[in-house]
Structures are given as structure tokens and as C-alpha cells.
Coordinates of C-alpha atoms in Angstrom, one line a residue:
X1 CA -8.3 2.6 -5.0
X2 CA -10.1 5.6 -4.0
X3 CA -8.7 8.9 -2.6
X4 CA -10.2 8.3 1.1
X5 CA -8.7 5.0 0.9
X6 CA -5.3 6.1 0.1
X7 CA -5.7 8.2 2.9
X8 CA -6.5 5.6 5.3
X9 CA -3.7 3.6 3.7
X10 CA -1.2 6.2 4.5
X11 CA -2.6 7.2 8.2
X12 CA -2.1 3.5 8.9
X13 CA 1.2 3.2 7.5
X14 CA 2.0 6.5 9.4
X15 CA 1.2 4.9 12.6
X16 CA 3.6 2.3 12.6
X17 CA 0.5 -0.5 11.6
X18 CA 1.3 -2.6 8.7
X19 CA -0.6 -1.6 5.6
X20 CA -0.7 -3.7 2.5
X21 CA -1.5 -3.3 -1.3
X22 CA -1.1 -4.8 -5.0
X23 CA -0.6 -3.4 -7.6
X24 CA -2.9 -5.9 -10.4
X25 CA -1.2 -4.4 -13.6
X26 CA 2.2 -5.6 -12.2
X27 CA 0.7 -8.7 -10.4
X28 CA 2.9 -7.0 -7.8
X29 CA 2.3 -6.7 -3.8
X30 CA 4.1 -5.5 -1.1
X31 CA 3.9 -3.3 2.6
X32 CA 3.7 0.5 2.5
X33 CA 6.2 2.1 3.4
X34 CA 6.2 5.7 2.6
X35 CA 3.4 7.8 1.6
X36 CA 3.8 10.8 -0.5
X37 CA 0.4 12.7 -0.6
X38 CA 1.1 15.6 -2.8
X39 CA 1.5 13.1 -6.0
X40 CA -0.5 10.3 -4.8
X41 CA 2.3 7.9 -4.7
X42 CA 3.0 5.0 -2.1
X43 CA 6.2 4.1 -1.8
X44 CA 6.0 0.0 -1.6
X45 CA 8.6 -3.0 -0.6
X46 CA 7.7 -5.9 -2.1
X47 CA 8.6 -9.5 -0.4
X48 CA 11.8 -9.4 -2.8
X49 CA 12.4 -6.4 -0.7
X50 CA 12.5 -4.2 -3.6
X51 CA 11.4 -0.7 -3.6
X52 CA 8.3 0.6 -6.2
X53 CA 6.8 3.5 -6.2
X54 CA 2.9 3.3 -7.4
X55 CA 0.2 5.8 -8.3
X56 CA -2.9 4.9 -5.6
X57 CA -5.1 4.8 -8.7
X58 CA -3.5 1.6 -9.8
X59 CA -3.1 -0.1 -7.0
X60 CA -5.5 -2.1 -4.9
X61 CA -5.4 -1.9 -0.9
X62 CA -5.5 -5.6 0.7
X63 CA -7.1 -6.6 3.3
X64 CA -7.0 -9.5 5.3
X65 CA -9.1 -12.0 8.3
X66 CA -5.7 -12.9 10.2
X67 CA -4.6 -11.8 13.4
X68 CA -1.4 -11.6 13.6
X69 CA 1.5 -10.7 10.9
X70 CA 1.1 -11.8 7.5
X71 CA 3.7 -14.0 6.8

């Protein structure tokens, strides 16, 4: 992912909305959780509720049609 979207990404997570990305090299996705901008790193939990900690570069934003939580 780009830098602007990493920022968008973050300003969403930010604001309470639910943000999502994958991470391909890990086949790993998950919700952000935590932003931290002066490394580039999201801080991610996955659906196993574990905690990773990405580079934007690698990862992937996701988006989706639904309304409604993704489940």
C-alpha cells in the first residue's frame, strides 16, 4: 500500500470505523488496531485475535461492498 493510503487507513481506524488489511506474504488479515506513523507500522488483530505488527509497504488495505460488519 501507498503512503496516502496508510494514512487513510489510520484516520479511519482513528475514528472508531473499522479498517481492514492483509498482509499477502503471510496470507494473513486482520482489523487495525493501532497505527504508529513515525515507522509506518499498523498494529493488526487477526480473527485468531492475535496481535502483528506490519510495515504498510507489505500489506494490502481491503476493501469491501457490504453494509454492515464483516463477519
Amino acid at each position: 500500500m501507498n503512503r496516502d493510503r496508510f494514512t487513510h487507513v489510520c484516520l479511519e481506524a482513528e475514528g472508531g470505523r473499522d479498517a481492514f488489511v492483509t498482509h499477502p506474504s503471510s496470507a494473513e488479515e486482520g482489523i487495525v488496531k493501532e497505527c504508529i506513523l513515525s515507522s509506518g507500522h499498523l498494529v493488526v488483530e487477526t480473527p485468531g485475535k492475535e496481535t502483528r505488527c506490519w510495515d504498510f509497504r507489505e500489506c494490502e488495505e481491503m476493501r469491501h461492498t457490504k453494509i454492515g460488519p464483516m463477519i
